[in-house]
Short mmCIF file of C-alpha atoms in Angstrom, two decimals:
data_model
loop_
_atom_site.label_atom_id
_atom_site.label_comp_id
_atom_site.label_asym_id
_atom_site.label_seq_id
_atom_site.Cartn_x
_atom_site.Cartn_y
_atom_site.Cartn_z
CA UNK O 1 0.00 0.00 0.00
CA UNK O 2 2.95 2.09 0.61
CA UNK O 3 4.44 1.23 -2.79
CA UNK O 4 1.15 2.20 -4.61
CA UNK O 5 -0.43 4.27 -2.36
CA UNK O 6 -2.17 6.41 -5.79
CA UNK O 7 -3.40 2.73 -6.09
CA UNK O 8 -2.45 2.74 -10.04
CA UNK O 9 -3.90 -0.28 -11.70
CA UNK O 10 -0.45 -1.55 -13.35
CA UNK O 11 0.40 -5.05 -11.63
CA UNK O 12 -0.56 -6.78 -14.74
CA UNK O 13 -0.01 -5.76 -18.50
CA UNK O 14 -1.33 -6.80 -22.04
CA UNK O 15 -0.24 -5.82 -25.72
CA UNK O 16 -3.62 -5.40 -28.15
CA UNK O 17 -0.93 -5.76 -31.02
CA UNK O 18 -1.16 -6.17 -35.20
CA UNK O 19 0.13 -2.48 -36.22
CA UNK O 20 3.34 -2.78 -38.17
CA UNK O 21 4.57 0.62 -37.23
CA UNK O 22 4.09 3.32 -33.99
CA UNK O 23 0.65 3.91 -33.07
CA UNK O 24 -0.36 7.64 -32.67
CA UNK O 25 -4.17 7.72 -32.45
CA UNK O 26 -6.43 5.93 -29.54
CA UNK O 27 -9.53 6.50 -28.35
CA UNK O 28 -11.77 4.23 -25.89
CA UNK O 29 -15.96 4.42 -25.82
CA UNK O 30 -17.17 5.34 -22.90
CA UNK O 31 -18.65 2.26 -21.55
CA UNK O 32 -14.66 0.65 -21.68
CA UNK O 33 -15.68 -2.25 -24.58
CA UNK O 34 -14.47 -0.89 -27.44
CA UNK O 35 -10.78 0.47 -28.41
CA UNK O 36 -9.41 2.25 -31.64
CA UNK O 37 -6.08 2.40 -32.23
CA UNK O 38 -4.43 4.33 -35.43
CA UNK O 39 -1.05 4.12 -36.59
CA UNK O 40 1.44 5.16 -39.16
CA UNK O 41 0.51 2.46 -41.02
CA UNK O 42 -2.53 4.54 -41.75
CA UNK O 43 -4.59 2.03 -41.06
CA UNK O 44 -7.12 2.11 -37.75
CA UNK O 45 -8.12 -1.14 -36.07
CA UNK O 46 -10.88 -1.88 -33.75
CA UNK O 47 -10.98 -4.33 -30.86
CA UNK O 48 -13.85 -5.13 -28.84
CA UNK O 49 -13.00 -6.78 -25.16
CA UNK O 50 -16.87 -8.60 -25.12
CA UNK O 51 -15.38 -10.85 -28.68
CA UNK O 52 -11.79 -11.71 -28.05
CA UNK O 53 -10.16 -14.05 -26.88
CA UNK O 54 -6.93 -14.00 -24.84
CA UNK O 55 -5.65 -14.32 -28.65
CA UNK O 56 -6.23 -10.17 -28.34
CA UNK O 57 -6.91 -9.76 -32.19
CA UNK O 58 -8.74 -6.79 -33.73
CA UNK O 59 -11.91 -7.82 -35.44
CA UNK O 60 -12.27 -5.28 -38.03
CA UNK O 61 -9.29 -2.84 -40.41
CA UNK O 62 -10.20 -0.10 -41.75
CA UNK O 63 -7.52 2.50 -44.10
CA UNK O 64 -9.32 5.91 -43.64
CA UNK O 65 -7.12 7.44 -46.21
CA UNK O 66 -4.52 5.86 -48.59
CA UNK O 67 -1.02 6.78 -47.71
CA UNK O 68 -2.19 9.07 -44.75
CA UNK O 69 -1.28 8.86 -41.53
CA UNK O 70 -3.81 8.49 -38.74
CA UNK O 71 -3.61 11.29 -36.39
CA UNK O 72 -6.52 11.26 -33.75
CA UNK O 73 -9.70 9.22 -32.66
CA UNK O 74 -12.64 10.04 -30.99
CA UNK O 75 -15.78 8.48 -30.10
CA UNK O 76 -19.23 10.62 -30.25
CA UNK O 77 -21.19 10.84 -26.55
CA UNK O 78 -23.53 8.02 -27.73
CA UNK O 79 -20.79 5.78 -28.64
CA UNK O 80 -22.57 4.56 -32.10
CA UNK O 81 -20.08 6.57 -34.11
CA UNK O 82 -16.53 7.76 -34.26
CA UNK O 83 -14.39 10.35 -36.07
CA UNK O 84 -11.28 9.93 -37.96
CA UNK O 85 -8.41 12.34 -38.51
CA UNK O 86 -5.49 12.06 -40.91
CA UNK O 87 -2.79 13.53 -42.70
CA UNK O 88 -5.47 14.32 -45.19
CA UNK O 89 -7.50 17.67 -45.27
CA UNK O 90 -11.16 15.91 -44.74
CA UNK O 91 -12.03 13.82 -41.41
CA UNK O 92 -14.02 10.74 -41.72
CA UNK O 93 -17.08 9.63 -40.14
CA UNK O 94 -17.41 5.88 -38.94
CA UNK O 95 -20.33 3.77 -37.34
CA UNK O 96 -19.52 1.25 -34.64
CA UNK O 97 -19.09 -1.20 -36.61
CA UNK O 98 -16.53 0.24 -38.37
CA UNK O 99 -18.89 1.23 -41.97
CA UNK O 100 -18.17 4.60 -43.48
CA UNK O 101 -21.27 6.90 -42.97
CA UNK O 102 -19.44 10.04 -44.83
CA UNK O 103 -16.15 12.49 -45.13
CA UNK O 104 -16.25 15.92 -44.93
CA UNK O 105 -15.89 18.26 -47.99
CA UNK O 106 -12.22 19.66 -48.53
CA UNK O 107 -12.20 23.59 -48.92
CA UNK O 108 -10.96 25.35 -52.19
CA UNK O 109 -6.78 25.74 -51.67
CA UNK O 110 -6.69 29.28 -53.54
CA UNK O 111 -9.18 31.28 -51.75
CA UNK O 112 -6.73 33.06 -49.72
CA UNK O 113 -9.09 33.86 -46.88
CA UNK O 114 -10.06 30.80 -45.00
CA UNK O 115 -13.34 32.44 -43.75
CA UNK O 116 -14.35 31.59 -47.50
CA UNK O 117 -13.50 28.31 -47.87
CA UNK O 118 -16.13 25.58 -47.18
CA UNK O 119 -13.40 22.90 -45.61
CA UNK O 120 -9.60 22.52 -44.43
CA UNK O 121 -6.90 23.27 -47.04
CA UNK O 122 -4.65 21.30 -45.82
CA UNK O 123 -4.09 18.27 -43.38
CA UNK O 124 -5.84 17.82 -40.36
CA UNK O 125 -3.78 17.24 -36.78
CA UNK O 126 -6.49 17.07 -34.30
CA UNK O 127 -10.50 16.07 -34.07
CA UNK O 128 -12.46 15.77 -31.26
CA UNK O 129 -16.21 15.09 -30.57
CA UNK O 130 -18.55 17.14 -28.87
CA UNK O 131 -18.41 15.44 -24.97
CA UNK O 132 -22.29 16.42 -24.76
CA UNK O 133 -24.17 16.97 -28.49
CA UNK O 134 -23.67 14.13 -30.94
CA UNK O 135 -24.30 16.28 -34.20
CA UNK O 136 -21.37 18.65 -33.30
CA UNK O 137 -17.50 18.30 -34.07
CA UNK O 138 -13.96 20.13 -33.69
CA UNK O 139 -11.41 19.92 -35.86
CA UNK O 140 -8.04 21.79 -36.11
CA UNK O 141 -5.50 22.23 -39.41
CA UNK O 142 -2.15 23.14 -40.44
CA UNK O 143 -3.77 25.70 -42.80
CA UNK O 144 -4.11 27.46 -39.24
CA UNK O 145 -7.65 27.17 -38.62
CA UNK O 146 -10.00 25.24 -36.04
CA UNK O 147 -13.67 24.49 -37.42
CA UNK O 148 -16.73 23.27 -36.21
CA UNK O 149 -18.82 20.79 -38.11
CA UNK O 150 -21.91 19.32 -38.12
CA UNK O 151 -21.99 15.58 -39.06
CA UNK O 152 -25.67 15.95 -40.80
CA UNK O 153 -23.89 18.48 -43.27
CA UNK O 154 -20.49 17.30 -44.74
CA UNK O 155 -20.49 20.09 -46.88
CA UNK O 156 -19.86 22.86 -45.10
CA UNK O 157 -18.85 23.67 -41.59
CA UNK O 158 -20.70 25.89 -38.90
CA UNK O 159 -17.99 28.24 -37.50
CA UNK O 160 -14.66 28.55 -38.76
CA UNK O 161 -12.08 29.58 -35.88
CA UNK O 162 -8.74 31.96 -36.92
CA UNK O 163 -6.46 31.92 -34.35
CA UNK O 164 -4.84 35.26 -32.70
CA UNK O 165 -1.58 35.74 -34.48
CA UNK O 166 1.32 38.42 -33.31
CA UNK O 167 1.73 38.81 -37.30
CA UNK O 168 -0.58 37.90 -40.16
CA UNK O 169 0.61 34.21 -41.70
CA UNK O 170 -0.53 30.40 -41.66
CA UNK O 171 0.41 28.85 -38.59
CA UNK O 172 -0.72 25.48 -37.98
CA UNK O 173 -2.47 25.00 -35.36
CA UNK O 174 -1.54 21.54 -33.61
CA UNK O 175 -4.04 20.43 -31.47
CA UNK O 176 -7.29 21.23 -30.09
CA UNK O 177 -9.82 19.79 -27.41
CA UNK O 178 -13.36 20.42 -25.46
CA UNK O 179 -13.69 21.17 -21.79
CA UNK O 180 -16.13 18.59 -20.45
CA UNK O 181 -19.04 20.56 -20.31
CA UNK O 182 -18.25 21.32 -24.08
CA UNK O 183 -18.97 25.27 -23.18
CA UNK O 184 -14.86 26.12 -23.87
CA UNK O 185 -12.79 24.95 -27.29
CA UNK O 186 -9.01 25.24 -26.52
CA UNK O 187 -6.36 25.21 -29.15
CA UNK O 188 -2.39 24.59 -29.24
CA UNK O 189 -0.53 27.11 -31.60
CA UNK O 190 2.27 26.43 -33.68
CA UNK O 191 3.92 29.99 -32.02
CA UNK O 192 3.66 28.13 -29.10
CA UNK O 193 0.34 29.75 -27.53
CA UNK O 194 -2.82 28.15 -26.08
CA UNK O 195 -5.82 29.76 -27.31
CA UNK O 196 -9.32 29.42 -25.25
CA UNK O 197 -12.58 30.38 -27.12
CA UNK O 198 -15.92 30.65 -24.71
CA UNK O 199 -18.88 29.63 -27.14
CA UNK O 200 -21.04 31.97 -25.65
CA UNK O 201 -23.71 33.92 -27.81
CA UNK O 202 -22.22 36.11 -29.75
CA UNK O 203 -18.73 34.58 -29.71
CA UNK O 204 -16.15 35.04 -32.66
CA UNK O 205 -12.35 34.23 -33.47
CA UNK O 206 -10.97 36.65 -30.28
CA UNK O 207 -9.82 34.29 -28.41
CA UNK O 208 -11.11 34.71 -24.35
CA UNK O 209 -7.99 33.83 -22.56
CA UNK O 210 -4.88 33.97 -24.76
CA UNK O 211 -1.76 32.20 -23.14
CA UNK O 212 1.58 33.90 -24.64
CA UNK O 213 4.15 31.53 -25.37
CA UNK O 214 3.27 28.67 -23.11
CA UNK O 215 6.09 26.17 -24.73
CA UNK O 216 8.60 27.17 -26.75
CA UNK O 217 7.98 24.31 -29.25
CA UNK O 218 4.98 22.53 -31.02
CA UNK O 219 2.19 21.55 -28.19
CA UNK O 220 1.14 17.91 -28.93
CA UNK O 221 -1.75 17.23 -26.67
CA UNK O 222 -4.02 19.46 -24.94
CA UNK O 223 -6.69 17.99 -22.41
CA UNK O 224 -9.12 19.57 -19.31
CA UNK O 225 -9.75 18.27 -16.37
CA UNK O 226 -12.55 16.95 -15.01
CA UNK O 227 -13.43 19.69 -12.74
CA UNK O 228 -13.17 22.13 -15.80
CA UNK O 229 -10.43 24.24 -13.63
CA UNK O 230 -7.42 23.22 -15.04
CA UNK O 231 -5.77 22.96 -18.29
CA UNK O 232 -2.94 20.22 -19.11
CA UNK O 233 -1.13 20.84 -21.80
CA UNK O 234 2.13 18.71 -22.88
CA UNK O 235 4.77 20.05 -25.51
CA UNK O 236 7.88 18.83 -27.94
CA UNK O 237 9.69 21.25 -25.25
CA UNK O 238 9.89 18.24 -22.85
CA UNK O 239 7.77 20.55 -20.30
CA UNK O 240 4.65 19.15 -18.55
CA UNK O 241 2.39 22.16 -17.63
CA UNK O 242 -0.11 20.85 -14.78
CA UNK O 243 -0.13 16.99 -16.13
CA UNK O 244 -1.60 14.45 -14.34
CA UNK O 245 -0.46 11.61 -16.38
CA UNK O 246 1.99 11.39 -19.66
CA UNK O 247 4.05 9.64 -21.76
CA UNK O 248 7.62 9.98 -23.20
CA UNK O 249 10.04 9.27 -25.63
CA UNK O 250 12.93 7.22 -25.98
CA UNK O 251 16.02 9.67 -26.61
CA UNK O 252 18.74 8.21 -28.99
CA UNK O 253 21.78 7.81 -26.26
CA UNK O 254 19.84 6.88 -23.53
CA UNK O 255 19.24 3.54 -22.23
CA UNK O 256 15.91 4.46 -20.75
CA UNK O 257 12.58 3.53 -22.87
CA UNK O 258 9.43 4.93 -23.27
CA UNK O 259 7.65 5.30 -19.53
CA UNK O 260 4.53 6.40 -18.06
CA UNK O 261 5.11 9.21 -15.73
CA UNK O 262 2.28 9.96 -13.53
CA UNK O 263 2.37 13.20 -11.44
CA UNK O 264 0.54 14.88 -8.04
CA UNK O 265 -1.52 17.52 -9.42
CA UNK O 266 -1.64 19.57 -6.86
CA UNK O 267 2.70 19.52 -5.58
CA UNK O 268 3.38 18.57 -9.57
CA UNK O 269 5.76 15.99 -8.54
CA UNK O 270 6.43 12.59 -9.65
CA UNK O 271 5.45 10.36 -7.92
CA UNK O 272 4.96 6.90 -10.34
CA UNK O 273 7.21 6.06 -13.06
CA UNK O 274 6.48 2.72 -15.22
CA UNK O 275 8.63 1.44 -17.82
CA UNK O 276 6.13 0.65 -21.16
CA UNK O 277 8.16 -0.86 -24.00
CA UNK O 278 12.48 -0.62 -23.68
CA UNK O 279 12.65 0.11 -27.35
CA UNK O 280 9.63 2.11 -28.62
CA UNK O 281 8.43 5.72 -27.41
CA UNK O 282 4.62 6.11 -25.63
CA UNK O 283 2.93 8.31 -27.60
CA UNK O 284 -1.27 8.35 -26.47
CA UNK O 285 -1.75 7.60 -23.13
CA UNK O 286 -5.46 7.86 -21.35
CA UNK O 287 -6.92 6.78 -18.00
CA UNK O 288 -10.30 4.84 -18.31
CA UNK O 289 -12.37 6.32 -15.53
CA UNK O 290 -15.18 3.54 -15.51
CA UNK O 291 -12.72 0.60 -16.56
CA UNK O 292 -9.86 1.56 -14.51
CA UNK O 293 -7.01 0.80 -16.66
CA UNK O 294 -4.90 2.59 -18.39
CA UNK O 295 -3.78 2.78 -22.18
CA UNK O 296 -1.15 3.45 -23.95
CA UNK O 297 -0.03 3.32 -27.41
CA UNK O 298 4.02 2.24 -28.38
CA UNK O 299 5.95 1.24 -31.57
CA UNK O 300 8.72 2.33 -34.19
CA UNK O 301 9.03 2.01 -37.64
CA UNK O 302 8.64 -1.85 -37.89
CA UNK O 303 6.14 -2.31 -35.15
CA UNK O 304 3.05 -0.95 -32.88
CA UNK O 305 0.82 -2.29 -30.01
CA UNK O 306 -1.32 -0.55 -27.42
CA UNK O 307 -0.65 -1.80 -24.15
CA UNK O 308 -3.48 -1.84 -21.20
CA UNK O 309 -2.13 -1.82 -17.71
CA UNK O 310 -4.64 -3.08 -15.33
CA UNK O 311 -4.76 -5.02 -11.66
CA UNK O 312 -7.63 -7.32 -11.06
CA UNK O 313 -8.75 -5.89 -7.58
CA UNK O 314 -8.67 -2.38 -8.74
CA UNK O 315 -9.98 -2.73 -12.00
CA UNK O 316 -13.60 -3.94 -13.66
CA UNK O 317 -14.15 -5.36 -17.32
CA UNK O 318 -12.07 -4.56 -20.21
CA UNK O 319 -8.75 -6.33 -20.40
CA UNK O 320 -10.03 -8.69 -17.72
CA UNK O 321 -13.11 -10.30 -19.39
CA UNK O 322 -10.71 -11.32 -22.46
CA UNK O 323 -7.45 -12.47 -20.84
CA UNK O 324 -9.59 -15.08 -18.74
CA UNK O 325 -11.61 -16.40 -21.92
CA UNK O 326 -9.32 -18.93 -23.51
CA UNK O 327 -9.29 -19.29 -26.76
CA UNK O 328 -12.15 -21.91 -27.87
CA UNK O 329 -10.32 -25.74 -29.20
CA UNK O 330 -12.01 -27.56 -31.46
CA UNK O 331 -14.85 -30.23 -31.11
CA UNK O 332 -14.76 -33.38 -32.40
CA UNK O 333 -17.96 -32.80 -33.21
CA UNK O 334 -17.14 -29.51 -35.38
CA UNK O 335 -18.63 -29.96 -38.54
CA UNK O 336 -18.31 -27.42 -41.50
CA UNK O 337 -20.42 -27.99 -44.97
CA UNK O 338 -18.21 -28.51 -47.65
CA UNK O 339 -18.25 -25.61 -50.18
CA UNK O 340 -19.89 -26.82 -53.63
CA UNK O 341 -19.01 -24.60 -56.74
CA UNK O 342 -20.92 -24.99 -59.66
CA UNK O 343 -19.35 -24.12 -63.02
CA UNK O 344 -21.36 -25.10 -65.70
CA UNK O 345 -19.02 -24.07 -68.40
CA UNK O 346 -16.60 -26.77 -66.54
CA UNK O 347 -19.07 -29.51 -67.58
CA UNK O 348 -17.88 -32.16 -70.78
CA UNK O 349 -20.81 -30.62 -72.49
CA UNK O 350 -18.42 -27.54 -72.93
CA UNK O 351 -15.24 -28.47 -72.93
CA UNK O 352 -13.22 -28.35 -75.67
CA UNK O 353 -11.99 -31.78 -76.77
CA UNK O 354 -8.05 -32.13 -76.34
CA UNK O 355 -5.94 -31.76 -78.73
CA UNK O 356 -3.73 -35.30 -79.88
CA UNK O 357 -0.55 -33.94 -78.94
CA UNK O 358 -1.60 -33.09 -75.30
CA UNK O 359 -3.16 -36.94 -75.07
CA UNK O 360 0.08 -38.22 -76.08
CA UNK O 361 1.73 -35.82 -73.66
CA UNK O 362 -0.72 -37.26 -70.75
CA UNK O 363 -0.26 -40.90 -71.70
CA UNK O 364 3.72 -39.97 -71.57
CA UNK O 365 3.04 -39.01 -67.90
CA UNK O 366 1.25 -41.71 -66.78
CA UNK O 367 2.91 -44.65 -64.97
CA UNK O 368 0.72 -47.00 -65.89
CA UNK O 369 0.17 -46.51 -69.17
CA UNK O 370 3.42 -45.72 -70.13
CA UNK O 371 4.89 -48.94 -68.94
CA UNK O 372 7.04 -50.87 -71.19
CA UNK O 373 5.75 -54.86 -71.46
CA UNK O 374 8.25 -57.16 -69.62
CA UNK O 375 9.99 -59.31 -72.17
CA UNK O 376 9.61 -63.12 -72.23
CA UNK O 377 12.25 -65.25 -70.34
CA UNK O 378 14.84 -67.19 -72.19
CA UNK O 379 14.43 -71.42 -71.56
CA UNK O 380 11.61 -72.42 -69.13
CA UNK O 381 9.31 -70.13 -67.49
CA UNK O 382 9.61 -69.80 -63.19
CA UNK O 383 7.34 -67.75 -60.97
CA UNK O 384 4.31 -68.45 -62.76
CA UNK O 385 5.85 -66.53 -66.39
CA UNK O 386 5.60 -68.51 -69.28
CA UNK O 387 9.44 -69.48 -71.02
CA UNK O 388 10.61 -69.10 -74.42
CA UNK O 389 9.67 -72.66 -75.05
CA UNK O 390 7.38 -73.85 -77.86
CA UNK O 391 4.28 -75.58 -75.09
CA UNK O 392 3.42 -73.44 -72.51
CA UNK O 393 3.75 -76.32 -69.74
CA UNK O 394 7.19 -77.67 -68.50
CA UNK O 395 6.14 -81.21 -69.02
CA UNK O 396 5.44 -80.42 -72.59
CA UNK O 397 9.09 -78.87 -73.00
CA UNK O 398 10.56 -81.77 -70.84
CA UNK O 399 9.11 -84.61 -73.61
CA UNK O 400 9.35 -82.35 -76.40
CA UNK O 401 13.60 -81.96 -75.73
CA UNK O 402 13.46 -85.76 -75.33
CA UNK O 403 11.52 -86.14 -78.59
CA UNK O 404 8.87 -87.93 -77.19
CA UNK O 405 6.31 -85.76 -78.30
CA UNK O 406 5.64 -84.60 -82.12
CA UNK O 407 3.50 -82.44 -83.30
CA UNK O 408 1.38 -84.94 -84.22
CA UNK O 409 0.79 -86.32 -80.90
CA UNK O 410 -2.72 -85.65 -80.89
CA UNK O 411 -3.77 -87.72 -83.79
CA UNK O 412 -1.84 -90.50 -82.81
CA UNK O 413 -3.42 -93.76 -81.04
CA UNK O 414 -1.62 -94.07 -77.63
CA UNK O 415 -0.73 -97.87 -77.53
CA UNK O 416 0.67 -98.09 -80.88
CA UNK O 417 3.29 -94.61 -80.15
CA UNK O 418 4.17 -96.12 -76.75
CA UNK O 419 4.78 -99.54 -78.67
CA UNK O 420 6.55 -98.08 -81.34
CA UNK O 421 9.23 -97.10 -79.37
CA UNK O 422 9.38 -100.58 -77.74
CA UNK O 423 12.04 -102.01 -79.29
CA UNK O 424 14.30 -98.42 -79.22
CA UNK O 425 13.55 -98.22 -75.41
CA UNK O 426 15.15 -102.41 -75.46
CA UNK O 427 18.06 -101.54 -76.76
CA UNK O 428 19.22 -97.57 -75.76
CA UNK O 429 17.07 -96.92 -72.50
CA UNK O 430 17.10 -93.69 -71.16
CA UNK O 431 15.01 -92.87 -68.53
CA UNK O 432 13.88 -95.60 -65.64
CA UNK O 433 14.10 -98.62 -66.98
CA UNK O 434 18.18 -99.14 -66.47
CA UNK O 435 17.84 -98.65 -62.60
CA UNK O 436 15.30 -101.62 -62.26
CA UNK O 437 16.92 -103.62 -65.25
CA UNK O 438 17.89 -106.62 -63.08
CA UNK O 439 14.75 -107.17 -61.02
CA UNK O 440 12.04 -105.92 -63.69
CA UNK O 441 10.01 -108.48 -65.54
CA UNK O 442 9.76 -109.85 -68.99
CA UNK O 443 6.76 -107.24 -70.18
CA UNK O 444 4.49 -108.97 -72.39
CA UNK O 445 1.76 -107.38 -74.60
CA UNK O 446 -1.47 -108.50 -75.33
CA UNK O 447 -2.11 -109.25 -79.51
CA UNK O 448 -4.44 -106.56 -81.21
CA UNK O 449 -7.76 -108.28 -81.47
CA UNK O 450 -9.57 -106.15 -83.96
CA UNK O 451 -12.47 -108.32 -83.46
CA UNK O 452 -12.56 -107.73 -79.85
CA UNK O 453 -11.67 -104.12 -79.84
CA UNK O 454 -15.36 -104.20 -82.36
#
């Protein structure tokens, strides 16, 4: 209690990543369930704590403007819409869901008074909504205007804003912002002074309380506090005036990162430094009042995340309700339908017949029938393939090589071919008979009866 006696929700830490370089625009609806984040990469990417998964992937990418940087985000009162800012003279106008509902119309570049021109000449650097109406918007330029807009008319704006200037010139002004009552506008000058406008009846470009060189370099981020009293205002001077919370940059021969410095408002000291990313600079930083965690965006040229500190006693919803859903495994019983095309032009009905040479090509590639036959076997066949013999059975080969069988064979009566070769088998026996010579018997034959065979 000691440690953390500011009780600052940052005990635990996640990274809502998938920007591939620093992220400069954030914004958070006001019941804590939806986040924006912007980046370099112009592209703007929404995440929604009630659908992830601890996965922490955006659900929707949207690229405002092609090859413009995204430069500020902010939700309307209702939270069913949300503005866009880039590089590019004309802000954008989103639904929830992330569907374009319309831009606003860019002004005329060479009218030379910007009273004239129906739009910003040049890019945009800040937008915010109206904290209380949900028709009415702010946006500041570098053509050195502020303008209001209505978001039923995107063709012209209601009140164009001219800053007070020590000299007449275009100086940009760099960033502008709503007290919460949405009764004050205050802009950051690029001469370095903060400009307050009361929209009271009547009200014009005077500025009501003009602050004289406040930083002596570009002011980046303007913001009131809740009270309305005080004004926090941070600058490119390295000076915090009255900050209650802010983030800096990483400085090229330091070893120190980008941190989150957090300050007593009233003594303006610090009194809680946290170390964000080692590599990468903080540059958007916000408290969420109902959620109780904090935000803030990170990244470089290759990379960007925006990381939400949070402790789970001090703080409700958000990052808690999607780091303790697991991501969902599969089912065995997980089916999907199979996707069925039909092509009726892919039909046999339609095709065109193939040419000869491609058929040949085919048959080439296939193994089968590309095989080349297996030739006979030389002598007697083994293995159940026939020989190179003239019968196709080894007996037949065996009694044909001993010349026991003729062609003829077939015609022949049996007795009288077995009997011709009586007298031969006598005299030169070749096959069984010499082994039983001594004990066989005189054979005798039976005389041919032909009147008995009858």
């Amino acid at each position: 209690d000691e440690e953390n006696r500011y009780r600052i929700p940052m005990s635990n830490e996640i990274i809502l990543k998938g920007h591939t370089k620093i992220v400069s625009a954030l914004a958070i609806d006001h019941s804590g369930s939806r986040v924006l984040s912007g980046s370099y990469d112009y592209t703007v990417r929404m995440f929604d704590f009630q659908g992830m998964n601890s996965r922490l992937q955006s659900f929707r990418q949207l690229e405002p403007f092609d090859g413009h940087q995204v430069r500020n985000l902010s939700w309307s009162p209702t939270a069913d819409r949300f503005l866009c800012v880039t590089g590019c003279a004309q802000a954008k106008i989103y639904d929830r869901d992330g569907l374009t509902l319309g831009e606003f119309v860019k002004g005329d570049m060479y009218i030379r008074d910007l009273k004239n021109t129906k739009g910003h000449i040049s890019g945009l650097t800040c937008g915010e909504w109206h904290p209380k109406t949900k028709e009415t918007i702010l946006t500041s330029s570098e053509d050195g205007s502020l303008r209001i807009w209505d978001v039923n008319d995107f063709k012209s704006q209601k009140q164009v804003i001219k800053p007070k200037l020590a000299r007449p010139g275009r100086i940009p002004v760099t960033t502008c912002a709503w007290d919460r009552e949405g009764k004050f506008i205050v802009g950051g000058i690029g001469d370095g002074s903060i400009q307050i406008w009361n929209l009271k009846p009547g009200w014009g470009s005077r500025p009501d309380i003009y602050i004289e060189k406040s930083h002596s370099d570009d002011i980046t981020a303007l913001k009131f506090s809740t009270d309305g009293r005080i004004l926090l205002s941070r600058s490119f001077d390295g000076s915090l005036k009255q900050l209650f919370l802010t983030g800096t940059s990483i400085e090229r021969e330091s070893t120190t990162g980008g941190l989150l410095c957090f300050y007593d408002r009233s003594k303006l000291e610090l009194v809680q430094r946290v170390g964000v990313s080692p590599t990468c600079s903080v540059v958007q930083c916000t408290w969420h009042p109902r959620l109780n965690q904090i935000f803030a965006t990170a990244g470089d040229k290759s990379q960007g995340g925006t990381h939400v500190l949070y402790d789970p006693t001090l703080s409700e919803r958000g990052a808690l309700v999607c780091v303790a859903r697991a991501p969902r495994k599969k089912s065995v019983d997980d089916f999907e339908a199979p996707l069925v095309i039909h092509n009726p032009h892919a039909l046999p009905l339609f095709r065109d017949q193939p040419s000869r040479k491609r058929q040949r090509e085919k048959i080439l590639k296939d193994p089968i029938k590309s095989h080349k036959p297996e030739l006979p076997i030389t002598g007697p066949g083994y293995g159940g393939r026939v020989g190179a013999s003239k019968g196709s059975l080894l007996t037949q080969y065996l009694l044909k090589q001993g010349g026991m069988i003729k062609e003829t064979w077939m015609e022949e009566d049996p007795r009288e071919a077995i009997l011709k070769y009586a007298d031969v088998a006598a005299k030169d026996p070749k096959f069984i008979a010499p082994a039983y010579a001594q004990t066989q018997p005189e054979p005798v034959f039976a005389k041919s009866d032909s009147e008995d065979e009858e």
